[in-house]
Coordinates of C-alpha atoms in Angstrom, one line a residue:
Chain A
M959 CA 51.3 24.3 17.5
S960 CA 53.0 21.1 18.6
A961 CA 55.3 19.6 16.1
E962 CA 53.6 16.2 15.6
P963 CA 49.9 16.3 14.8
R964 CA 47.8 13.3 16.1
L965 CA 45.7 13.3 13.0
A966 CA 46.8 14.8 9.7
I967 CA 44.6 14.9 6.7
E968 CA 46.3 15.8 3.5
G969 CA 45.0 16.0 -0.1
L970 CA 41.8 14.1 0.9
Q971 CA 39.6 13.7 -2.1
I972 CA 36.2 12.0 -2.0
R973 CA 34.2 11.2 -5.1
I974 CA 30.7 9.9 -5.3
G975 CA 29.6 8.7 -8.7
G976 CA 32.3 10.8 -10.5
R977 CA 31.4 13.9 -8.6
Q978 CA 34.0 15.4 -6.3
V979 CA 32.4 16.2 -3.0
V980 CA 35.5 16.7 -0.8
D981 CA 38.8 18.2 -1.8
L982 CA 40.6 18.9 1.4
A983 CA 44.1 20.2 1.1
Y984 CA 45.3 20.0 4.7
L985 CA 43.9 19.7 8.2
R986 CA 45.7 18.7 11.3
L987 CA 44.6 17.9 14.8
G988 CA 47.2 18.1 17.6
P989 CA 47.1 16.2 20.8
G990 CA 44.6 17.6 23.2
E991 CA 43.4 20.1 20.6
I992 CA 39.8 20.9 19.8
V993 CA 39.4 21.9 16.2
G994 CA 36.2 23.1 14.7
L995 CA 35.0 22.2 11.2
A996 CA 32.4 24.7 10.1
G997 CA 30.4 25.2 7.0
E998 CA 26.9 24.9 5.6
S999 CA 25.0 21.7 5.0
G1000 CA 26.5 19.7 2.2
S1001 CA 29.9 21.3 2.4
G1002 CA 31.5 18.0 3.1
K1003 CA 32.1 18.2 6.9
S1004 CA 30.5 14.9 7.9
M1005 CA 31.8 13.2 4.8
T1006 CA 35.4 14.2 5.9
A1007 CA 34.8 12.6 9.3
Q1008 CA 33.4 9.5 7.8
A1009 CA 36.3 9.2 5.5
V1010 CA 38.7 9.3 8.4
L1011 CA 37.2 6.1 9.7
G1012 CA 36.8 4.5 6.3
L1013 CA 33.0 4.6 6.6
T1014 CA 32.4 6.1 3.1
K1015 CA 32.9 2.8 1.3
T1016 CA 29.5 1.5 2.1
I1017 CA 27.8 4.5 0.4
G1018 CA 29.9 3.9 -2.7
A1019 CA 32.4 6.8 -2.3
A1020 CA 35.9 6.6 -3.6
V1021 CA 38.5 8.1 -1.3
A1022 CA 42.0 9.2 -2.3
G1023 CA 44.7 11.2 -0.5
S1024 CA 46.1 10.7 3.0
V1025 CA 44.8 10.5 6.5
V1026 CA 47.6 9.8 9.0
F1027 CA 46.8 8.9 12.5
E1028 CA 49.7 8.3 14.9
G1029 CA 51.9 7.2 12.0
I1030 CA 49.2 4.9 10.6
E1031 CA 47.9 5.6 7.1
L1032 CA 44.1 5.2 7.3
V1033 CA 43.2 5.6 3.6
G1034 CA 43.2 2.1 2.1
L1035 CA 43.8 0.4 5.5
D1036 CA 42.2 -3.1 5.5
D1037 CA 38.9 -3.6 7.2
A1038 CA 40.2 -5.7 10.1
A1039 CA 42.9 -3.2 11.0
M1040 CA 40.4 -0.3 10.6
R1041 CA 37.9 -2.0 12.9
D1042 CA 40.5 -2.0 15.6
I1043 CA 40.9 1.7 15.3
R1044 CA 37.3 2.6 15.0
G1045 CA 35.6 3.1 18.3
R1046 CA 38.7 2.3 20.3
R1047 CA 41.4 4.8 19.2
I1048 CA 39.2 7.1 17.2
A1049 CA 35.6 7.4 18.4
M1050 CA 32.7 9.1 16.8
I1051 CA 29.6 10.7 18.2
F1052 CA 26.6 11.7 16.2
Q1053 CA 23.9 14.3 15.8
S1054 CA 20.9 12.3 16.9
P1055 CA 22.1 10.7 20.1
I1056 CA 19.1 8.5 20.8
S1057 CA 18.8 6.9 17.4
S1058 CA 22.5 6.3 17.3
L1059 CA 21.9 3.6 19.9
N1060 CA 20.2 0.4 18.8
P1061 CA 16.7 0.4 20.4
V1062 CA 16.6 -3.3 21.1
F1063 CA 19.6 -3.3 23.4
R1064 CA 20.1 -1.8 26.8
V1065 CA 22.7 0.8 27.2
G1066 CA 24.8 -1.6 29.3
D1067 CA 24.6 -4.4 26.6
V1068 CA 26.1 -2.0 24.0
F1069 CA 28.6 -0.5 26.4
V1070 CA 29.9 -3.8 27.7
R1071 CA 30.1 -5.3 24.3
A1072 CA 32.1 -2.4 23.0
L1073 CA 34.5 -2.6 25.9
R1074 CA 34.8 -6.4 25.5
M1075 CA 35.4 -6.1 21.7
H1076 CA 38.1 -3.6 22.3
G1077 CA 40.0 -5.5 24.9
A1078 CA 38.3 -5.5 28.3
P1079 CA 39.5 -8.8 29.9
S1080 CA 36.2 -9.9 31.5
K1081 CA 32.6 -8.9 31.6
S1082 CA 32.7 -7.8 35.2
E1083 CA 35.7 -5.6 34.4
A1084 CA 33.8 -4.1 31.5
V1085 CA 30.8 -3.4 33.7
E1086 CA 33.0 -1.6 36.2
R1087 CA 34.7 0.5 33.6
A1088 CA 31.3 1.4 32.1
K1089 CA 30.0 2.5 35.4
A1090 CA 33.1 4.5 36.1
A1091 CA 32.8 6.2 32.7
L1092 CA 29.2 7.0 33.3
R1093 CA 30.1 8.7 36.6
E1094 CA 32.7 10.7 34.8
V1095 CA 30.2 12.2 32.5
L1096 CA 27.9 12.8 35.5
L1097 CA 25.4 10.1 34.8
S1098 CA 24.1 7.5 37.2
P1099 CA 25.5 4.0 36.6
E1100 CA 21.9 2.8 36.8
L1101 CA 21.5 4.0 33.2
L1102 CA 23.2 0.8 32.1
E1103 CA 19.8 -0.9 32.7
R1104 CA 17.9 1.4 30.5
Y1105 CA 16.9 1.2 26.8
P1106 CA 17.8 4.1 24.6
S1107 CA 14.2 5.2 24.3
Q1108 CA 14.2 5.8 28.0
L1109 CA 17.0 8.3 27.9
S1110 CA 16.8 12.0 27.2
G1111 CA 18.8 13.4 24.3
G1112 CA 21.4 14.9 26.6
Q1113 CA 21.8 11.6 28.5
A1114 CA 22.1 9.6 25.3
Q1115 CA 24.9 12.0 24.1
R1116 CA 26.7 11.6 27.4
V1117 CA 26.4 7.8 27.1
S1118 CA 28.1 8.1 23.6
I1119 CA 30.8 10.3 25.0
A1120 CA 31.3 8.0 28.0
M1121 CA 31.9 5.1 25.6
A1122 CA 34.7 7.0 24.0
L1123 CA 36.0 7.8 27.4
A1124 CA 35.9 4.3 28.7
L1125 CA 37.8 3.1 25.6
R1126 CA 40.4 5.8 26.1
S1127 CA 40.0 7.0 22.6
E1128 CA 42.7 9.4 21.5
V1129 CA 40.6 11.2 18.9
L1130 CA 36.9 12.0 19.1
L1131 CA 35.1 12.9 15.9
A1132 CA 32.0 14.8 17.0
D1133 CA 29.6 15.2 14.1
E1134 CA 27.1 17.9 15.1
P1135 CA 26.9 16.5 18.6
T1136 CA 24.8 19.3 20.0
S1137 CA 22.6 20.3 17.1
A1138 CA 19.7 18.2 18.3
L1139 CA 19.9 19.3 21.9
D1140 CA 18.4 22.3 23.5
V1141 CA 20.6 25.2 24.5
T1142 CA 21.1 24.4 28.2
V1143 CA 21.9 20.7 27.5
Q1144 CA 24.2 21.9 24.7
A1145 CA 26.2 24.0 27.1
E1146 CA 26.6 21.0 29.4
I1147 CA 27.8 18.8 26.7
L1148 CA 30.3 21.5 25.6
D1149 CA 31.6 21.8 29.2
L1150 CA 31.9 18.1 29.4
L1151 CA 33.9 17.8 26.2
R1152 CA 36.3 20.6 27.3
G1153 CA 36.7 19.0 30.7
L1154 CA 37.5 15.6 29.2
R1155 CA 40.0 17.1 26.9
D1156 CA 41.8 18.9 29.8
E1157 CA 41.8 15.6 31.8
T1158 CA 42.6 13.0 29.2
G1159 CA 44.4 14.9 26.4
M1160 CA 41.8 13.6 23.9
S1161 CA 41.8 15.5 20.6
V1162 CA 38.4 16.5 19.3
L1163 CA 37.3 17.3 15.7
F1164 CA 34.1 19.2 16.3
I1165 CA 31.9 19.5 13.3
S1166 CA 29.1 22.0 13.5
H1167 CA 27.3 24.6 11.5
D1168 CA 26.8 26.6 14.6
L1169 CA 29.6 29.2 14.7
A1170 CA 28.7 30.4 18.2
V1171 CA 29.3 26.9 19.6
I1172 CA 32.6 26.6 17.7
A1173 CA 33.8 30.0 18.9
E1174 CA 33.1 29.0 22.4
L1175 CA 34.7 25.5 22.3
C1176 CA 37.4 25.4 19.7
E1177 CA 41.0 26.7 19.6
R1178 CA 41.2 26.5 15.9
V1179 CA 38.6 26.4 13.2
A1180 CA 38.5 25.4 9.5
V1181 CA 35.7 26.7 7.4
M1182 CA 34.5 24.4 4.5
Q1183 CA 32.7 25.4 1.4
R1184 CA 31.8 23.0 -1.4
G1185 CA 34.3 20.4 -0.1
Q1186 CA 37.2 22.7 0.3
I1187 CA 38.7 24.5 3.2
V1188 CA 38.3 28.2 2.5
E1189 CA 39.7 29.6 5.7
E1190 CA 41.6 28.2 8.7
G1191 CA 43.1 29.7 11.8
I1192 CA 42.6 30.6 15.5
A1193 CA 38.9 30.3 16.1
R1194 CA 38.4 33.7 17.7
D1195 CA 40.3 35.5 15.0
V1196 CA 38.6 33.8 12.1
L1197 CA 35.1 34.3 13.5
T1198 CA 35.5 37.9 14.6
T1199 CA 37.6 39.2 11.7
P1200 CA 37.0 36.8 8.8
T1201 CA 39.1 37.4 5.7
E1202 CA 37.3 35.3 3.2
D1203 CA 34.0 36.3 1.7
Y1204 CA 32.3 33.0 2.5
T1205 CA 33.3 33.1 6.1
K1206 CA 32.0 36.7 6.3
E1207 CA 28.7 35.5 4.9
L1208 CA 28.6 32.6 7.4
V1209 CA 29.3 34.9 10.3
A1210 CA 26.8 37.4 9.1
S1211 CA 24.2 34.7 8.8
V1212 CA 24.3 33.9 12.6
P1213 CA 21.2 35.5 14.1
R1214 CA 22.0 37.4 17.3
I1215 CA 20.3 39.5 19.8
G1216 CA 21.3 43.2 19.8
G1217 CA 23.6 42.8 16.8
G1218 CA 26.8 42.1 18.9
A1219 CA 29.7 40.0 17.7
V1220 CA 29.6 36.2 17.8
A1221 CA 30.4 34.7 21.2
Chain B
M639 CA 17.2 22.6 14.1
N640 CA 16.9 18.9 13.4
V641 CA 13.8 17.1 14.7
Q642 CA 14.6 13.9 16.5
P643 CA 12.6 11.1 14.9
L644 CA 10.9 8.7 17.3
P645 CA 12.3 5.2 17.3
E646 CA 10.1 3.0 15.1
T647 CA 10.4 -0.1 17.1
V648 CA 7.7 -0.5 19.7
E649 CA 9.4 -1.4 23.0
A650 CA 6.6 -3.2 24.6
T651 CA 7.4 -5.1 27.7
R652 CA 6.8 -8.9 27.8
S653 CA 3.8 -8.6 30.1
D654 CA 2.3 -6.0 27.7
L655 CA 2.5 -8.5 24.9
V656 CA 0.9 -11.3 26.8
G657 CA -1.8 -9.0 28.1
R658 CA -2.7 -7.8 24.6
L659 CA -2.7 -11.4 23.4
R660 CA -5.1 -12.4 26.1
T661 CA -7.6 -9.7 25.5
N662 CA -8.2 -10.9 21.9
R663 CA -10.5 -14.0 22.1
L664 CA -10.0 -15.2 18.6
V665 CA -6.3 -15.3 19.1
V666 CA -6.6 -17.2 22.3
F667 CA -8.8 -19.6 20.4
G668 CA -6.4 -19.9 17.5
L669 CA -3.4 -20.4 19.8
S670 CA -5.2 -23.1 21.9
V671 CA -6.4 -25.0 18.9
S672 CA -3.0 -24.8 17.2
L673 CA -1.5 -26.1 20.5
V674 CA -4.0 -29.0 20.7
I675 CA -3.2 -30.0 17.1
V676 CA 0.5 -30.0 17.7
L677 CA 0.1 -31.9 21.0
A678 CA -2.2 -34.4 19.3
G679 CA 0.5 -35.0 16.7
I680 CA 3.2 -35.5 19.4
F681 CA 1.1 -37.8 21.6
A682 CA -0.8 -39.5 18.7
P683 CA 0.3 -43.1 19.8
L684 CA -1.2 -42.5 23.3
I685 CA -4.5 -41.0 22.0
V686 CA -5.6 -43.2 19.1
P687 CA -7.3 -46.6 19.6
Y688 CA -5.6 -48.2 16.6
P689 CA -2.0 -46.8 16.1
E690 CA -1.1 -49.5 13.6
D691 CA -3.9 -48.2 11.3
A692 CA -1.9 -45.1 10.7
G693 CA 0.6 -47.2 8.7
G694 CA 0.1 -50.0 6.3
A695 CA -2.4 -52.2 8.3
A696 CA -5.4 -53.6 6.5
H697 CA -8.5 -55.2 7.9
P698 CA -10.4 -56.6 4.9
R699 CA -13.5 -57.5 7.0
E700 CA -13.9 -54.0 8.5
T701 CA -13.8 -51.8 5.4
L702 CA -16.0 -48.7 5.0
L703 CA -17.7 -49.0 8.4
V704 CA -19.9 -46.1 9.4
P705 CA -18.8 -44.0 12.4
S706 CA -19.6 -45.8 15.7
S707 CA -18.4 -46.0 19.2
Q708 CA -15.6 -48.3 18.1
H709 CA -14.6 -46.2 15.1
W710 CA -15.5 -42.6 15.8
F711 CA -14.8 -41.4 12.3
G712 CA -15.6 -44.8 10.7
T713 CA -13.1 -46.9 8.7
D714 CA -11.7 -46.5 5.2
Q715 CA -11.6 -48.7 2.1
L716 CA -8.9 -50.9 3.7
G717 CA -10.7 -51.1 7.0
R718 CA -8.3 -48.6 8.8
D719 CA -9.7 -46.5 11.6
V720 CA -10.1 -42.9 10.2
F721 CA -9.9 -41.3 13.6
S722 CA -6.5 -42.8 14.2
R723 CA -5.3 -41.7 10.7
V724 CA -6.6 -38.2 11.1
V725 CA -4.8 -37.8 14.5
Y726 CA -1.6 -39.2 13.1
G727 CA -2.1 -36.7 10.2
A728 CA -1.3 -33.9 12.7
R729 CA 2.3 -35.2 12.5
V730 CA 2.6 -34.9 8.8
S731 CA 1.3 -31.6 7.5
P732 CA 2.3 -29.4 10.4
M733 CA 5.8 -31.0 10.4
I734 CA 6.1 -30.3 6.6
A735 CA 4.9 -26.8 7.2
F736 CA 7.5 -26.3 10.0
L737 CA 10.3 -27.7 7.8
V738 CA 9.2 -25.6 4.7
L739 CA 9.1 -22.4 6.8
L740 CA 12.4 -23.2 8.5
I741 CA 14.2 -23.8 5.1
A742 CA 12.5 -20.7 3.6
C743 CA 13.7 -18.6 6.5
L744 CA 17.2 -20.0 6.5
V745 CA 17.6 -19.3 2.8
G746 CA 15.5 -16.2 2.4
V747 CA 16.4 -14.2 5.5
P748 CA 20.2 -14.0 5.1
L749 CA 19.8 -13.2 1.4
G750 CA 17.3 -10.4 2.2
L751 CA 19.6 -9.1 4.9
A752 CA 22.6 -8.9 2.6
A753 CA 20.6 -7.3 -0.2
G754 CA 19.1 -4.6 2.1
Y755 CA 22.3 -3.9 4.0
F756 CA 24.9 -3.8 1.3
G757 CA 22.7 -2.5 -1.5
G758 CA 24.3 -1.8 -4.9
P759 CA 25.3 -4.8 -7.1
I760 CA 24.8 -7.4 -4.3
D761 CA 21.2 -6.1 -3.9
E762 CA 20.7 -6.2 -7.7
V763 CA 21.8 -9.8 -8.1
I764 CA 19.9 -11.2 -5.2
M765 CA 16.7 -9.4 -6.0
R766 CA 16.8 -10.3 -9.7
V767 CA 17.2 -14.0 -8.8
T768 CA 14.2 -13.8 -6.4
D769 CA 12.2 -12.0 -9.1
V770 CA 12.8 -15.0 -11.4
F771 CA 11.4 -17.3 -8.7
L772 CA 8.5 -15.0 -8.0
A773 CA 7.6 -14.8 -11.7
F774 CA 6.2 -18.3 -11.6
P775 CA 2.9 -18.9 -9.8
A776 CA 3.9 -20.5 -6.6
L777 CA 1.6 -23.6 -6.8
L778 CA 2.6 -24.2 -10.4
L779 CA 6.3 -24.1 -9.6
A780 CA 5.8 -26.4 -6.7
L781 CA 3.7 -28.7 -8.9
A782 CA 6.4 -28.8 -11.6
L783 CA 9.1 -29.6 -9.0
A784 CA 7.0 -32.1 -7.2
S785 CA 6.3 -33.9 -10.5
V786 CA 10.0 -34.4 -11.4
L787 CA 11.0 -35.3 -7.9
P788 CA 10.1 -38.8 -6.5
P789 CA 6.7 -38.5 -4.7
T790 CA 7.9 -38.5 -1.1
I791 CA 7.3 -36.1 1.9
G792 CA 10.9 -34.9 1.5
S793 CA 10.3 -33.9 -2.1
T794 CA 7.1 -32.1 -1.2
T795 CA 9.0 -30.1 1.5
I796 CA 11.7 -29.1 -1.0
A797 CA 9.2 -28.3 -3.7
I798 CA 7.3 -25.9 -1.5
A799 CA 10.3 -24.4 0.2
V800 CA 11.7 -23.5 -3.2
T801 CA 8.7 -21.4 -4.0
W802 CA 8.5 -19.9 -0.5
W803 CA 11.9 -18.3 0.3
P804 CA 11.8 -15.4 -2.2
W805 CA 8.9 -13.8 -0.3
Y806 CA 11.0 -13.7 2.9
T807 CA 14.0 -12.3 1.0
R808 CA 11.8 -9.5 -0.3
L809 CA 10.2 -8.9 3.1
I810 CA 13.5 -8.8 5.0
R811 CA 15.3 -6.8 2.3
G812 CA 12.9 -3.9 2.7
Q813 CA 13.1 -4.0 6.4
A814 CA 16.9 -4.3 6.4
A815 CA 17.3 -1.4 4.0
S816 CA 15.3 0.9 6.2
V817 CA 17.1 -0.3 9.4
T818 CA 20.5 0.2 7.7
G819 CA 19.6 3.8 7.1
R820 CA 19.2 4.4 10.8
P821 CA 22.0 6.2 12.7
F822 CA 22.8 3.4 15.1
V823 CA 24.0 1.2 12.3
E824 CA 26.5 3.9 11.3
G825 CA 27.3 4.2 15.0
A826 CA 28.0 0.5 15.2
R827 CA 30.3 0.8 12.2
A828 CA 32.1 3.7 13.7
S829 CA 32.6 1.7 16.9
G830 CA 34.5 -1.0 14.9
V831 CA 31.7 -3.6 14.7
S832 CA 32.1 -6.1 11.8
H833 CA 29.6 -6.3 8.9
A834 CA 28.5 -9.8 10.0
R835 CA 27.9 -8.8 13.5
I836 CA 26.0 -5.7 12.5
L837 CA 23.8 -7.8 10.1
F838 CA 22.9 -10.4 12.7
R839 CA 22.9 -8.4 15.9
H840 CA 21.7 -5.0 14.9
V841 CA 19.8 -5.2 11.6
L842 CA 18.2 -8.6 12.0
P843 CA 16.5 -8.0 15.4
N844 CA 15.1 -4.7 14.2
S845 CA 13.7 -6.4 11.0
L846 CA 12.1 -9.4 12.6
T847 CA 8.6 -8.3 13.5
P848 CA 7.0 -8.5 10.1
L849 CA 8.7 -11.8 9.5
I850 CA 7.3 -13.4 12.6
V851 CA 3.8 -12.3 11.6
Q852 CA 4.2 -13.5 8.0
V853 CA 5.6 -16.9 9.0
S854 CA 2.8 -17.5 11.4
L855 CA 0.2 -16.6 8.7
D856 CA 2.0 -18.8 6.2
V857 CA 1.7 -21.9 8.4
S858 CA -1.8 -22.5 7.2
A859 CA -0.9 -21.6 3.6
V860 CA 1.8 -24.2 3.5
I861 CA -0.5 -26.8 5.1
L862 CA -3.0 -26.1 2.3
T863 CA -0.3 -26.4 -0.3
V864 CA 0.9 -29.7 1.1
S865 CA -2.7 -31.0 1.1
A866 CA -3.2 -29.8 -2.5
L867 CA 0.0 -31.5 -3.7
S868 CA -1.0 -34.7 -1.9
F869 CA -4.5 -34.5 -3.2
L870 CA -3.1 -34.3 -6.7
G871 CA -1.0 -37.4 -6.0
L872 CA 2.3 -35.5 -6.0
G873 CA 3.0 -35.5 -2.3
A874 CA 2.8 -38.1 0.3
Q875 CA 1.9 -41.6 -0.8
D876 CA -0.2 -44.3 0.8
P877 CA 0.0 -45.4 3.6
T878 CA 1.2 -42.0 4.9
P879 CA -1.8 -40.6 6.9
E880 CA -1.7 -37.2 5.1
W881 CA -4.9 -35.3 5.1
G882 CA -4.9 -34.2 1.5
L883 CA -4.1 -37.7 0.4
M884 CA -6.9 -39.1 2.5
V885 CA -9.4 -36.7 0.9
N886 CA -8.2 -37.7 -2.5
Q887 CA -8.6 -41.4 -1.8
G888 CA -11.9 -41.0 -0.1
Q889 CA -13.3 -39.0 -3.1
Q890 CA -14.5 -42.0 -5.0
Y891 CA -16.6 -43.1 -2.0
F892 CA -18.3 -39.8 -1.6
P893 CA -21.1 -39.1 -0.8
G894 CA -22.0 -42.7 0.2
Q895 CA -19.1 -43.1 2.6
W896 CA -18.9 -39.4 3.4
W897 CA -16.7 -39.8 6.5
L898 CA -13.7 -40.7 4.4
V899 CA -13.6 -37.2 3.0
T900 CA -15.2 -35.2 5.7
F901 CA -13.0 -35.8 8.7
P902 CA -9.6 -35.3 7.0
G903 CA -11.1 -32.3 5.2
L904 CA -12.3 -30.8 8.5
A905 CA -8.8 -31.4 10.0
I906 CA -7.3 -29.3 7.1
L907 CA -9.9 -26.6 7.6
I908 CA -9.6 -26.3 11.4
T909 CA -5.8 -26.4 11.3
A910 CA -5.6 -23.7 8.6
V911 CA -8.1 -21.5 10.5
A912 CA -6.4 -21.9 13.8
F913 CA -2.9 -21.0 12.6
N914 CA -4.3 -18.1 10.6
L915 CA -6.1 -16.7 13.7
M916 CA -2.8 -17.1 15.6
G917 CA -0.9 -15.2 12.9
D918 CA -3.6 -12.5 12.8
G919 CA -3.3 -12.1 16.5
L920 CA 0.5 -11.8 16.4
R921 CA 0.1 -9.0 13.8
D922 CA -2.3 -7.2 16.0
V923 CA 0.0 -7.4 18.9
F924 CA 3.0 -6.2 17.0
D925 CA 1.1 -3.5 15.1
P926 CA -1.0 -1.5 17.5
K927 CA -2.5 0.5 14.7
M928 CA -4.3 -2.6 13.4
V929 CA -5.7 -3.2 16.9
R930 CA -7.2 0.2 17.2
R931 CA -8.9 -0.2 13.8
R932 CA -10.3 -3.5 15.0
G933 CA -11.4 -2.0 18.3
A934 CA -13.3 0.7 16.4
L935 CA -15.1 -1.9 14.3
G936 CA -15.7 -4.7 16.8
G937 CA -16.0 -2.7 20.0

C-alpha cells in the first residue's frame, strides 16, 4: 500500500447516551483506493462515515479519537472549516438517492448552488461544470431542469455522484449507495464508481452489507461487528477464505445460486 | 431490500393548483368576496359618499336617520353615514388581522423551525415556553393584555399576536421535525450547507403547506377577536370605524334603530365567512385527500 493514506481513522470512538456504538482501532484509505466496509445493520458502518464528516453531533453523539484527512484532523474541527471540507473535498452519497435530494428544488438548483458554494466563480460557469459532470456519468444535461421526483433511482444516484465529481472531491463516502437499486442499475453504478476512480484518483469508502458487491468493487475490505473491525484485508482473500468466525458467518449468510463461492 | 418511500410533498404544477381552485365554487366565492373587501378598504375614499364621516365628523341635525337613498345604511347617533363607516371599517379589522398574523408568523415560525430541527434542549426550552402561553385561554390572555395596554389599535394588535404565535410554533415544529428526518437534510449537511441555510432553504419550504392553510383560516378568527375586543371597549376607540366597536355603540339603539348594529355586524359575518371559505379551499388544494372526501359527499 502507498505510504501516505488519504484518510486515516485511528482509535475512533463514538458514544450515544453513554453507550459505545463505535470503537474503531484503525482504518486507512489510500489515494485512488476503494475500501469496503462490511457488516450487518447496526454494526456502526454508517455512523463511522457520518463521524468522518462531523455529522454525528446533531444526533447527540460524542466522538473521540482521530480522523486525519490530508494532514487535517477532522475530529473537533470547527463547523466553518468542516463545512468547507464537506461536499467539496469529501463527498457523501446515500442509500435512498431520490429522497436525498430536496423535492422542492430542481436538480440544477441544487447542483449549481453546491458548485457556487464551493468556489465556482459564476453561475454560468457552474451550469457548464454541472452539465459536463452529468455527461461524465452518462446522463443528459437536460436532467438539470427536472425535479428529484421525476428521476429514476439510478439517475438520482448518478446525479449525486456527478456532484462529487464536479466538485473534484478527493474522497467519496458511499453509504449503501446501491442497496435501494435493482441489480442491473446496481452494476452500472459500480462500473461508474470504478471508472471514476481510475480517471480521477478519487478514494472511495464503500459501505455495504452486500458482500458480493464489495467483492466485486473493492480492493480491501474491513468487516465490522458491534462497532469494531473484526477482520481486514484484501477483499478477495477475506471473503473467500475468512479467518474470523463472524466473517465466516456473514459470508455463509449470502444466498447464492448453486452454492458457489461469493463473486 | 429497502423500500424507497414516496416523497410526501405533492409536486403539483401551478396550473394544476389554479385549476383545482377554480373547480371549487365556494372557494371562488370566498376568494372573490375577500378580494372585494380588501379592495373596498383600499379604495374607500373613492367609494363612500361621506369620507369625513369615517372620522370624527358630527352632524347633530342628521342623527339616527333610517336607511335612504342618501344614507344607504342610515346614520348613527352622531349623524355619521353608516355606509361610509362600514366601508372604512374594511381598512381596520383586515389590517389588524394582517399585522397580527405577520407578527405571529415572524415570531412563531423561526422558533418552531429551531425547535424541530435542533431538537434536544433547544426544543425543550422553546416548547415549554409555548406551553405556558397556550395554557391560558387565548381570548382571556388577549383581554388581560388589552386591559393593561392603552386602548389603541396597536395594543389590540400586540395583545392578539401574543396569544397567536405559539400555535404556529407548534405547527411548524412538528413539520420541521419530520422534514429534518428526511435524507435530503443529511445530504445537505454532508454537502457543507450551514444550519441557517438548511433551516430556511430546505426545511422551511417543505414545512410551509399546513402553515399557509392555517394562516388563511385564522384571518377570520383574528377579525372576530378584534371585533370582540373592540366590542368590549378594549380595542379601537371612537371615532375609529371599527366594526365591533360600531356594534357595541349601536347596541343601545337596538332594535329601534336596527341599522346601527345590523350593517357592521353583517360586515363582520361576511368577512369572516369569506376568509374562512378561502382557507378551506386552500386546504383542499394542498390536501387532495380532503378533496376526494368532499367529492364523495357533495358529488
